[in-house]
Coordinates of C-alpha atoms and ligand atoms in Angstrom, one line a residue:
X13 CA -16.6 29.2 -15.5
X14 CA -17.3 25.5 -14.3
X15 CA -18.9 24.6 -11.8
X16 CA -18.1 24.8 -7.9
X17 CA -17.6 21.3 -6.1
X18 CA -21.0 22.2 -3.7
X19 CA -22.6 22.5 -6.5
X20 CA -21.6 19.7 -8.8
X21 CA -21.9 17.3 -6.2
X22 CA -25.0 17.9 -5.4
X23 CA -27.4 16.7 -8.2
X24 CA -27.9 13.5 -7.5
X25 CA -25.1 12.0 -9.9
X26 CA -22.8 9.6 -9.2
X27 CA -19.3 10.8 -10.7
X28 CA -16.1 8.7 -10.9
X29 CA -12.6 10.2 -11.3
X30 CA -12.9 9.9 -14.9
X31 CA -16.5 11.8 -15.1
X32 CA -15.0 14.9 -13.3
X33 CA -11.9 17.2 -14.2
X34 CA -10.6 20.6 -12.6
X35 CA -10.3 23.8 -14.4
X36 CA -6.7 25.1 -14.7
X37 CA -6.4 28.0 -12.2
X38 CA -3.4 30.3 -11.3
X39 CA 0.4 29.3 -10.9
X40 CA 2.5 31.6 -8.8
X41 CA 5.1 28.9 -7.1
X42 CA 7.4 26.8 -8.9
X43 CA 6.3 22.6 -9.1
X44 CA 9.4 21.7 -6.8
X45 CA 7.7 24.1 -4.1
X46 CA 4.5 21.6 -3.7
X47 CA 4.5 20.0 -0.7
X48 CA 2.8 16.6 -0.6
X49 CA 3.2 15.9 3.2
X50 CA 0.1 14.9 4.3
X51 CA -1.8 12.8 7.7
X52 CA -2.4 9.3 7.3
X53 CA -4.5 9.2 10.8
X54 CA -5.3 12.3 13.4
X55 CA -1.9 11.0 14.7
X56 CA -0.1 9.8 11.9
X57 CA 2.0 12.3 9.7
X58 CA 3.5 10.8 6.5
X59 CA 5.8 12.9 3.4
X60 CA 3.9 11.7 0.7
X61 CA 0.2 10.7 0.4
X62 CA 0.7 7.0 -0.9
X63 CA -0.8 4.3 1.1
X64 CA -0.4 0.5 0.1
X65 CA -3.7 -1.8 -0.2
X66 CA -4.0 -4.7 2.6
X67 CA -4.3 -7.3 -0.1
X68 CA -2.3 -10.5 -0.4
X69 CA -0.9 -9.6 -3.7
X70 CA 0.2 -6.0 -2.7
X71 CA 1.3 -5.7 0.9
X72 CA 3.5 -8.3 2.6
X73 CA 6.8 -7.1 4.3
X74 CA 9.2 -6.0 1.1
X75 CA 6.1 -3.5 0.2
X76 CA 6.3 -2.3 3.5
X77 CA 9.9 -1.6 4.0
X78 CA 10.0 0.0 0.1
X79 CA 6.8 2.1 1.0
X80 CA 7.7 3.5 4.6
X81 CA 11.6 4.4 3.2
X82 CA 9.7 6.4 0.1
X83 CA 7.6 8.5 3.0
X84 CA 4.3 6.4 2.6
X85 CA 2.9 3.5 4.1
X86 CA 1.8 -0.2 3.5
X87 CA -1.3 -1.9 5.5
X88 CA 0.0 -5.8 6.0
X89 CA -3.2 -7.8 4.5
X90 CA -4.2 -10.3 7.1
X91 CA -5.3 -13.1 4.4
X92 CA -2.8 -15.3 6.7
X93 CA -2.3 -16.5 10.3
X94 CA -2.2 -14.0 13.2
X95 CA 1.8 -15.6 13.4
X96 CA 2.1 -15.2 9.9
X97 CA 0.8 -11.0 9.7
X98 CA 3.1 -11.0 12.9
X99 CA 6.4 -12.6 10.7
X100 CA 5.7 -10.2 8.3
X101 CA 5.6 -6.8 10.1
X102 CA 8.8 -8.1 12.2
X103 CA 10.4 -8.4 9.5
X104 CA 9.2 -5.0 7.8
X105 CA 10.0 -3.1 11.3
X106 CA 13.7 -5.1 11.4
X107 CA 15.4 -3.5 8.5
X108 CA 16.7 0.2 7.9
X109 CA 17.8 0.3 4.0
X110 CA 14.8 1.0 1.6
X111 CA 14.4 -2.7 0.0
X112 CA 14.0 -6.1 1.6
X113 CA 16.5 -8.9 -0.4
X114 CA 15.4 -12.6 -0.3
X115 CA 18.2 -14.2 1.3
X116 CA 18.7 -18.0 0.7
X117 CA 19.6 -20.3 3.6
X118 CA 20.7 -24.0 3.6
X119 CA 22.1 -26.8 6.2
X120 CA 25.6 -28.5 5.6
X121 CA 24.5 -31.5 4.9
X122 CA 21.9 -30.1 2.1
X123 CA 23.3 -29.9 -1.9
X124 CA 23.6 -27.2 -4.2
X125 CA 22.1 -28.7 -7.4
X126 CA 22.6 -25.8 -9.8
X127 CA 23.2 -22.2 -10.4
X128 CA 19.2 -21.5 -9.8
X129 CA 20.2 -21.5 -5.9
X130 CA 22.0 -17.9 -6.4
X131 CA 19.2 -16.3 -8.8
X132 CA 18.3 -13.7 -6.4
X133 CA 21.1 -13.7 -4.1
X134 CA 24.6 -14.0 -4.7
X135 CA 25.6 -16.4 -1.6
X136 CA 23.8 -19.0 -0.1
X137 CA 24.2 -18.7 4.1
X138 CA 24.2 -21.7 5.7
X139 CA 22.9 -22.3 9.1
X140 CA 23.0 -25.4 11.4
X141 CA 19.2 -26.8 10.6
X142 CA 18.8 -24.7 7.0
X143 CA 17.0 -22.0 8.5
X144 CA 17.0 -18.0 8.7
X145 CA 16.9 -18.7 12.6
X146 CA 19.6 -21.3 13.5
X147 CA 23.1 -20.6 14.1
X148 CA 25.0 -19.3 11.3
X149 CA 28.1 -21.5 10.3
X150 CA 29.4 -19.9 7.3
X151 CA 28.1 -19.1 3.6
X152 CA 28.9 -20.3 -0.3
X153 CA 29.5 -17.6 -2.4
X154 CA 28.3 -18.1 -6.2
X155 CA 31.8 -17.7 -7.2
X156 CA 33.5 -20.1 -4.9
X157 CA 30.8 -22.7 -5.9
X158 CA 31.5 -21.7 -10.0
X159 CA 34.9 -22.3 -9.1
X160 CA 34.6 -25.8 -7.7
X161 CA 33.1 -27.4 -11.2
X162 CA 30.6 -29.5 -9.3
X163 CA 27.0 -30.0 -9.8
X164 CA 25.6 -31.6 -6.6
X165 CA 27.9 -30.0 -4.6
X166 CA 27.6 -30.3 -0.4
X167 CA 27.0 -27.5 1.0
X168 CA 29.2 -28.4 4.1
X169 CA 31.9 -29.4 1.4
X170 CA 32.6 -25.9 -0.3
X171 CA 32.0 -23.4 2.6
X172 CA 33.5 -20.5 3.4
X173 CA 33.5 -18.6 6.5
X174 CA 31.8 -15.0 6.6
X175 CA 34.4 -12.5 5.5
X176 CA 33.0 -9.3 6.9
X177 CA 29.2 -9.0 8.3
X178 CA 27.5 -5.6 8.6
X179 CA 24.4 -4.6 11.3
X180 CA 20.9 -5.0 10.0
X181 CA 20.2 -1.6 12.1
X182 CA 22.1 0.3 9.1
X183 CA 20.8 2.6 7.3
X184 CA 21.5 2.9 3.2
X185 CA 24.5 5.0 3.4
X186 CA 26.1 3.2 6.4
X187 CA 25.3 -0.1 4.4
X188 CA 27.2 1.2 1.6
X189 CA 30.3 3.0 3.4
X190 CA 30.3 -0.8 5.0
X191 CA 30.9 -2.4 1.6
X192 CA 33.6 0.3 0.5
X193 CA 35.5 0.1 3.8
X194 CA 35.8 -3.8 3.7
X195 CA 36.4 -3.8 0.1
X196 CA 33.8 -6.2 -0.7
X197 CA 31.4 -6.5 -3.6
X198 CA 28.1 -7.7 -0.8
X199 CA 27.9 -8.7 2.9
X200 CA 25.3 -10.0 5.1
X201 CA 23.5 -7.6 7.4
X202 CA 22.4 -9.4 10.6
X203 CA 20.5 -8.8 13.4
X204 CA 22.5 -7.5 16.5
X205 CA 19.6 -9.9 19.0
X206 CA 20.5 -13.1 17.9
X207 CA 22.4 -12.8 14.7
X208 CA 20.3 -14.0 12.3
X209 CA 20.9 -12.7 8.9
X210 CA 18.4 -10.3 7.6
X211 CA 19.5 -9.3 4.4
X212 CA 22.3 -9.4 1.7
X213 CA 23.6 -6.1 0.3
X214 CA 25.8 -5.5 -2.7
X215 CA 27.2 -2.5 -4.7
X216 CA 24.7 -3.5 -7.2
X217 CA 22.4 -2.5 -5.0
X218 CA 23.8 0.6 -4.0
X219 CA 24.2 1.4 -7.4
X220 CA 20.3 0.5 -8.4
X221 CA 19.5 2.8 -5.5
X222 CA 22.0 5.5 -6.1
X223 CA 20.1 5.6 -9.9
X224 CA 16.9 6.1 -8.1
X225 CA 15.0 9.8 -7.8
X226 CA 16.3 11.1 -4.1
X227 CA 14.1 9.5 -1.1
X228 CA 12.6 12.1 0.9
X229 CA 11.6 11.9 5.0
X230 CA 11.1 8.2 5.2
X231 CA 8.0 7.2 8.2
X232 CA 9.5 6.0 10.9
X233 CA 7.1 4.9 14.3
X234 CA 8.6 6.8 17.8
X235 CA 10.6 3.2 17.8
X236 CA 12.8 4.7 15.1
X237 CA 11.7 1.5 13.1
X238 CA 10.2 1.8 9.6
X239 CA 6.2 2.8 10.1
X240 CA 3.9 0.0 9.1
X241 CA 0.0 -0.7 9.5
X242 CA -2.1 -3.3 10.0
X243 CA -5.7 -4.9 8.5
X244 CA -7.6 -7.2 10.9
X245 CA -11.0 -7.8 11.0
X246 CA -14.2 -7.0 13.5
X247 CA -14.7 -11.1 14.8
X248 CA -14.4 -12.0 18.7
X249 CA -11.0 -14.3 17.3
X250 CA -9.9 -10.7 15.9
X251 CA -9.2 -9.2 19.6
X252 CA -6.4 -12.5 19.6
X253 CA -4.8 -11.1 16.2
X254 CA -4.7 -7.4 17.9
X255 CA -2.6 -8.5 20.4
X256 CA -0.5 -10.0 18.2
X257 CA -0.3 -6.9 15.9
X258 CA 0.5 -4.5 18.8
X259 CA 3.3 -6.9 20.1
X260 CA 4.7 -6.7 16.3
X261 CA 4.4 -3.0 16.9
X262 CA 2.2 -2.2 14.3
X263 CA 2.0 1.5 14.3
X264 CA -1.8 1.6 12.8
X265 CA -4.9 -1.0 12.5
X266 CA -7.5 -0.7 9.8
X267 CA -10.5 -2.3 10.3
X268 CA -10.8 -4.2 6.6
X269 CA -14.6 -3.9 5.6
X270 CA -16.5 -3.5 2.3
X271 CA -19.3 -1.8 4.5
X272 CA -17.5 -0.5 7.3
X273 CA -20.9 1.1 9.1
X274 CA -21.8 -2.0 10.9
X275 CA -22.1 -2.6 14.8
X276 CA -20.0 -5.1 14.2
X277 CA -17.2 -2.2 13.2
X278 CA -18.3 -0.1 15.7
X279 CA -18.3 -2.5 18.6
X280 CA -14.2 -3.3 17.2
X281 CA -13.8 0.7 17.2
X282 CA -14.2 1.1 20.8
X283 CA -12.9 -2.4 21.9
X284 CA -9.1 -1.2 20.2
X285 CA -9.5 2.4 21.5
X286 CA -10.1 0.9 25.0
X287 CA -7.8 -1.6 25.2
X288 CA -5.0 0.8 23.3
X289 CA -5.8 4.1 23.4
X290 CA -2.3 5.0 21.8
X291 CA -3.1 3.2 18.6
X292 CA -4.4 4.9 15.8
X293 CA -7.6 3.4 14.2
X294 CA -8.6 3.4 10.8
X295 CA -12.2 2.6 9.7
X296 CA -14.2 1.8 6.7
X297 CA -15.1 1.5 3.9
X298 CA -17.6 4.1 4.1
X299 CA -19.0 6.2 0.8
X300 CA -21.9 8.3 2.5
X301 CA -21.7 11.3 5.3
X302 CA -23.9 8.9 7.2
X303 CA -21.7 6.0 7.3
X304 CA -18.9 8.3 7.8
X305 CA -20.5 10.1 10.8
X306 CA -21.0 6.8 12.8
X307 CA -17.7 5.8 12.2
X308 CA -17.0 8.9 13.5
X309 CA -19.0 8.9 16.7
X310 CA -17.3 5.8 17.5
X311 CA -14.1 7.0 17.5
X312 CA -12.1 6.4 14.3
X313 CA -8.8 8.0 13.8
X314 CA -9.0 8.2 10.2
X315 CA -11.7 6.8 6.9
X316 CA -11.3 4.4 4.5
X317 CA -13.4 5.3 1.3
X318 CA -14.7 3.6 -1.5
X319 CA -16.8 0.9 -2.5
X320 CA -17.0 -0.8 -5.4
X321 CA -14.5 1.8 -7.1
X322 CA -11.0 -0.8 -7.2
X323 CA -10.0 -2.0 -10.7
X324 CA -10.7 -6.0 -9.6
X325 CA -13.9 -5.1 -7.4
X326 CA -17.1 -6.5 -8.2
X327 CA -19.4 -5.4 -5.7
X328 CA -21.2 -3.0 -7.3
X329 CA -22.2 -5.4 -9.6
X330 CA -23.1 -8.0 -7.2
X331 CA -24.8 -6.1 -4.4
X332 CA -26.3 -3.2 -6.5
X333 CA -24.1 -0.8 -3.8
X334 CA -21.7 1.5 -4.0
X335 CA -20.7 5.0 -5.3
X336 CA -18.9 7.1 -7.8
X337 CA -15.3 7.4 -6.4
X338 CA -14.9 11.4 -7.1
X339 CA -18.8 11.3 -5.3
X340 CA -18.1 9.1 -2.1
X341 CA -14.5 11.1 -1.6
X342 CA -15.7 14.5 -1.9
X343 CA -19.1 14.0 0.4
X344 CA -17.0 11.8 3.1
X345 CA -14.0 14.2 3.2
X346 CA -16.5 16.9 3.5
X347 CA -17.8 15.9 6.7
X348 CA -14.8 14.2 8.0
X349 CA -13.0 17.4 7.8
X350 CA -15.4 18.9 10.8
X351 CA -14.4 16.3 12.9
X352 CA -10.6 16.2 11.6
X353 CA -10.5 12.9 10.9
X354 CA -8.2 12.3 7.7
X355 CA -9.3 10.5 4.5
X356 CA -8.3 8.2 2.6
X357 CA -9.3 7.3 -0.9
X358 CA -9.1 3.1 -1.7
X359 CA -9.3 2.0 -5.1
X360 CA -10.0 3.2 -8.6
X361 CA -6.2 4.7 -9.1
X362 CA -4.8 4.1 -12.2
X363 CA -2.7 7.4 -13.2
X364 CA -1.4 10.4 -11.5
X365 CA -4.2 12.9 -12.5
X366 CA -6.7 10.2 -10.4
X367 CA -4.3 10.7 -7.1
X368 CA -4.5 14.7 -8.0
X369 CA -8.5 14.3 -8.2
X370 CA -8.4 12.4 -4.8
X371 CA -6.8 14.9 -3.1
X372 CA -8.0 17.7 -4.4
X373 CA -11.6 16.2 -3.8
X374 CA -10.7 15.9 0.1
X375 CA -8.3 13.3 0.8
X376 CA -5.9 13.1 2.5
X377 CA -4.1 10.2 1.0
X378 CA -4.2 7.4 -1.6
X379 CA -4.8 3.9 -1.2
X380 CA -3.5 1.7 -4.4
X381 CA -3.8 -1.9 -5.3
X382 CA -3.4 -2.4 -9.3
X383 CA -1.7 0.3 -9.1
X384 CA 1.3 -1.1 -6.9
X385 CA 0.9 -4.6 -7.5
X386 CA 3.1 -5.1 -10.7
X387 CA 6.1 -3.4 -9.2
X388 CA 9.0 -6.1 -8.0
X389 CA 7.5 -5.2 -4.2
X390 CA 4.6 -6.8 -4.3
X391 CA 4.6 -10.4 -3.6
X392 CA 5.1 -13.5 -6.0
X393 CA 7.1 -13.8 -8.9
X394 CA 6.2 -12.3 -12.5
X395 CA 5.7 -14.8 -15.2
X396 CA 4.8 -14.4 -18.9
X397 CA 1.7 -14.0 -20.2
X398 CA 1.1 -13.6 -23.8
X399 CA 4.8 -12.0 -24.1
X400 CA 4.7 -9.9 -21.7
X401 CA 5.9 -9.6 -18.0
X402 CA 3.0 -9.9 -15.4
X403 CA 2.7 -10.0 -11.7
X404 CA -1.1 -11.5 -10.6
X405 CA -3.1 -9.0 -8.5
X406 CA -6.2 -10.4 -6.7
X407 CA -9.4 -9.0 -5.1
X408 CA -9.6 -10.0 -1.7
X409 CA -13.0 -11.5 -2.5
X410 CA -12.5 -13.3 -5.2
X411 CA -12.8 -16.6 -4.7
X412 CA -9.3 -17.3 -4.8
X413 CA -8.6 -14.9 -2.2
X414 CA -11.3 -16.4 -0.3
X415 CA -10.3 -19.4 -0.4
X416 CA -7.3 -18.6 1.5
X417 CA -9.2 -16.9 4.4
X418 CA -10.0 -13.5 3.3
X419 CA -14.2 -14.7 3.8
X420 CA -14.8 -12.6 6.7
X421 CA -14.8 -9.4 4.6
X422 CA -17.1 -10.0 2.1
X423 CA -19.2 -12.5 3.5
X424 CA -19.6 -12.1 7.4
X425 CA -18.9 -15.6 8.4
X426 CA -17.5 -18.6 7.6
X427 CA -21.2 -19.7 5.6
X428 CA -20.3 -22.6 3.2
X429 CA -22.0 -20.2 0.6
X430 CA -19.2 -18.1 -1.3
X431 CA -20.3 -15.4 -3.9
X432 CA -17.7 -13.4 -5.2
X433 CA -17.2 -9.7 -5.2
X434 CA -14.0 -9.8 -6.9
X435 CA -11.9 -11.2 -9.9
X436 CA -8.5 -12.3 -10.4
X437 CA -5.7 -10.7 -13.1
X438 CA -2.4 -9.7 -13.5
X439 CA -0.9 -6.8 -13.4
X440 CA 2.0 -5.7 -16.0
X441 CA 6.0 -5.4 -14.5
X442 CA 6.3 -2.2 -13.2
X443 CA 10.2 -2.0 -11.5
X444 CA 10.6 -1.1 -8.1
X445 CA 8.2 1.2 -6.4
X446 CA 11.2 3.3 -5.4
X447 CA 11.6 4.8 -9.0
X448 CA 8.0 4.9 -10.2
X449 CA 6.5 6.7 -6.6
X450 CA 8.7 9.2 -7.1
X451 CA 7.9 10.2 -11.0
X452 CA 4.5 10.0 -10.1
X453 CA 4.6 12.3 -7.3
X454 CA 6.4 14.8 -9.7
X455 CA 3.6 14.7 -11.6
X456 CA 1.2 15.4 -8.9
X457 CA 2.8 17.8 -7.8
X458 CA 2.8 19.4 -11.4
X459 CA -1.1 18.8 -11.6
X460 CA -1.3 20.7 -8.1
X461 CA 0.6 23.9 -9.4
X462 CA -1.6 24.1 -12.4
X463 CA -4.6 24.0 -9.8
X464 CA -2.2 26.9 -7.4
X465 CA -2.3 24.5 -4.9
X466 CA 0.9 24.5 -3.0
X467 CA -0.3 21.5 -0.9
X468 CA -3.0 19.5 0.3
X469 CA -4.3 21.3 2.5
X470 CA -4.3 24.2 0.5
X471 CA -6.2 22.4 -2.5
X472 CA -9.0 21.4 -0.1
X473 CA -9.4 25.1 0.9
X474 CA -9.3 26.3 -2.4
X475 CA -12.3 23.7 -3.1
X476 CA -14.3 24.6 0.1
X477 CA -13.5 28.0 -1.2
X478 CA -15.3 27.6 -4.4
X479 CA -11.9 29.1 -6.3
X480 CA -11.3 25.7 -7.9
X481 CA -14.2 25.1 -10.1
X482 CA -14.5 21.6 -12.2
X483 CA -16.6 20.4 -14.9
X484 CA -17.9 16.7 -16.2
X485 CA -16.7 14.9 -18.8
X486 CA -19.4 14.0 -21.1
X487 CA -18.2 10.5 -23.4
X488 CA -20.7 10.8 -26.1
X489 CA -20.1 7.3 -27.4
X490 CA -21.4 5.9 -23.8
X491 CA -24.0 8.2 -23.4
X492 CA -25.5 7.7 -26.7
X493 CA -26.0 4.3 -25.9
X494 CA -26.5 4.9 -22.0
X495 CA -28.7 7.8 -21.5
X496 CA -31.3 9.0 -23.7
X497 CA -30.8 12.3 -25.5
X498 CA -33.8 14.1 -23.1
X499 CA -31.8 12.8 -19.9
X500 CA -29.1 14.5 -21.7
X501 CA -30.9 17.9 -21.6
X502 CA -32.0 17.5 -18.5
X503 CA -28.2 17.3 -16.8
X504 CA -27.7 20.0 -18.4
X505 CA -30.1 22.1 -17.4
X506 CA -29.8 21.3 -13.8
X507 CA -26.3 22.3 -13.9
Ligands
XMP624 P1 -7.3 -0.7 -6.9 O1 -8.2 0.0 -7.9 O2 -6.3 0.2 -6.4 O3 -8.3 -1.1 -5.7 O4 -6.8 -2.0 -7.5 C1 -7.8 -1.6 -4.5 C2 -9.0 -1.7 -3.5 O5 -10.0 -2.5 -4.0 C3 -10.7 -3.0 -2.8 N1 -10.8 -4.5 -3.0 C4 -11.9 -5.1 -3.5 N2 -13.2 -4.6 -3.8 N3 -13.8 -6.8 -4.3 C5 -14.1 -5.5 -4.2 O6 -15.3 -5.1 -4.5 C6 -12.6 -7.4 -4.1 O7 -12.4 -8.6 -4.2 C7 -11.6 -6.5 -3.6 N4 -10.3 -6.6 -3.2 C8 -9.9 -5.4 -2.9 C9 -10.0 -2.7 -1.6 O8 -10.6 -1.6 -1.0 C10 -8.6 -2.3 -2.2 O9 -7.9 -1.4 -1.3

């Protein structure tokens, strides 16, 4: 019955996740009994196989904390200044509870004007120059400011001292026992170095948590801080943003290309393996065994793949490259698995059965954009658009994106000449990545026990194995108009 993946792949078709589907096979383990711990890297192990997209609309610090406490990752984009990627993996590696607040600083001398200042916090800290890094003086709760009737209130004339501060080395459960024992309703949690506050932390947090699905193994570097990876490019002014990324203590680079066989990538391969051969490299985007196998030669740690498959992508349409996702995973992951190098599939995930197909296919783990860009992690605020709740997710060659920096990818050099390969949307409001990771890994893992496959590992031997057989999904209505009714015929007979 079906057809084996050797076999299918092999015809000369281009399938995406959506072409392809597995045949049910044989369930003798119940779905809590799936393991989905996987390897990010040769070096890297992580507890589940979710990866966050280096893009400027996904992956900035509060994606990384959320992603590494859920047992995944997130790659800091690098559409910024070396300082700036720097700021934001400090800040990602400083904290210990699973969500990164937004605490609101202001000087004495500076007003309150309304109630807007305590929207997402519920005190505003006040330091000597109005910064997160000057000396804190004291703080104005949202209460004592209600209470004092005035509009443009001084800071300096309705502060408070800080009751009770807690360490921004605790973990969730110390956080909490924190708030019980001093009877308070939030505190500030601040940095033991130089006591600047990192974050506020209330019971209503703890209870939003508490409501969560249970966090498994969070990733955590051998610094005991959260784990968190990097993108940076292949330029000569790249080596400068290295240094600033291992000083951050990035735990993994990825080298960010839409064609990742280049000698420019493979020059960058060997310069980061010589200059820190601790530090786990991450190359790509490939889609053929023959990019893969360079990459591979050179030294990568793990494989980026995909091209053209991400929901804002446009490449395929404007360079006439690329590859079916299911396609590019399944031939890369077959000859990266010789080598052991870990894959991981970028782009084109927009439900749970696409993460079961990309694993099953040979990856290793996920890497999601759309996907995670909607959820209150992702950076920038949601806004309305016609009536509904929307984040805005872009592709890191539109011209938008570009605009901002992110040229090198897609277009080599800083040429005057900008084509784009990518558009700019929004994404609908999705919550917090902390409750909607979890239900979808349930359901991978329920899609894995339909395929008896008690893990990764075991669903790419079953594949190898021919066991798992899978078939195409023919959409008439497209190829009616696509294909004619003798090309028809013909797939058929050559499967
Ligand atoms: P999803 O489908 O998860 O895809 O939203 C995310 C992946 O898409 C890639 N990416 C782009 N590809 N033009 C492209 O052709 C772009 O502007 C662009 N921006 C991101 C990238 O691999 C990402 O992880």
């Amino acid at each position: 019955d079906g057809f084996a993946a050797a076999r299918l792949f092999n015809q000369g078709y281009s399938y995406t996740y959506d072409d392809v589907i597995f045949l049910p096979h044989y369930i003798d383990f119940p779905t809590e009994s799936v393991s989905l711990s996987t390897k990010l890297t040769r070096n890297i192990d992580l507890s589940i196989p979710c990866v966050a997209s280096p893009m400027d609309t996904v992956s900035e610090s509060s994606m990384a904390v959320s992603m590494a406490a859920l047992g995944g990752i997130a790659i800091v984009h690098y559409n910024n200044t070396p300082s700036d990627q720097y700021s934001i993996i400090r800040s990602a590696k400083s904290r210990r509870i699973p969500f990164a607040s937004d605490p609101i600083f202001k000087s004495p001398s500076d007003f309150i004007g309304s109630g807007d200042d305590f929207a997402s916090s519920p005190c505003v800290f006040v330091t000597r120059n109005g910064d997160s890094k000057s000396e804190l003086l004291g703080l104005v709760s949202r209460s004592n400011w209600a209470k004092s009737g005035e509009i443009g209130i001084r800071v300096g004339d309705c502060m408070e001292a800080v009751a009770a501060a807690g360490s921004s080395r605790y973990d969730f459960d110390q956080a909490a026992s924190f708030l019980a024992r001093n009877e308070v309703d939030w505190a500030p949690l601040v940095s033991g170095d130089d006591g600047e506050v990192v974050d506020v932390f209330s019971a209503e947090d703890v209870e939003r948590i508490r409501g969560f699905p249970k966090l498994g193994l969070p990733s955590l570097g051998a610094d005991g801080d959260f784990m968190v990876g990097a993108a940076m490019g292949t330029r000569e002014e790249d080596k400068e943003r290295l240094e600033h990324l291992v000083r951050a203590g990035a735990n993994v680079v990825v080298l960010d290309s839409s064609q990742g066989n280049s000698i420019y990538q493979l020059e960058m391969i060997k310069y980061v393996k010589r200059r820190f051969p601790e530090l786990d490299v991450i190359g790509g985007n490939v889609v053929t065994a023959y990019q893969a196998q360079n990459l591979i030669q050179a030294g990568v740690d793990g494989l980026r793949v995909g091209m053209g498959s991400g929901s804002i992508c446009t490449t395929q349409e404007v360079c006439a490259v690329g590859r079916g996702q299911a396609t590019a995973v399944y031939k890369v992951a077959s000859i990266a698995s010789q080598s052991g190098v870990p894959v991981i599939a970028d782009g084109g995930i927009s439900n749970s059965g696409h993460i079961v197909k990309a694993l099953t296919l040979g990856a290793s783990t996920v890497m999601m954009g759309s996907f995670l860009a909607g959820s209150n992690e992702a950076p920038g605020a949601y806004v309305i658009q016609d009536g509904r709740r929307v984040k805005k997710y872009r592709g890191m060659g539109s011209l938008e994106a570009m605009m901002k920096g992110s040229d090198a990818r897609y277009l080599g050099d800083k040429s005057k000449l900008k084509v784009a390969q990518g558009v700019v949307g929004a994404v609908a409001d999705k919550g917090s990545v902390l409750r909607f990771i979890p239900y979808t890994m349930h359901a991978v893992k329920q899609g894995f026990q339909d395929l008896g496959a008690s893990s990764i590992q075991s669903a790419h031997e079953l594949l190898r194995s021919s066991v798992l057989r899978l078939e195409i999904i023919v959409a008439f209505m497209l190829l009616e108009s696509v294909y004619s009714f003798d090309l028809l015929k013909l797939i058929e007979i050559e499967l």
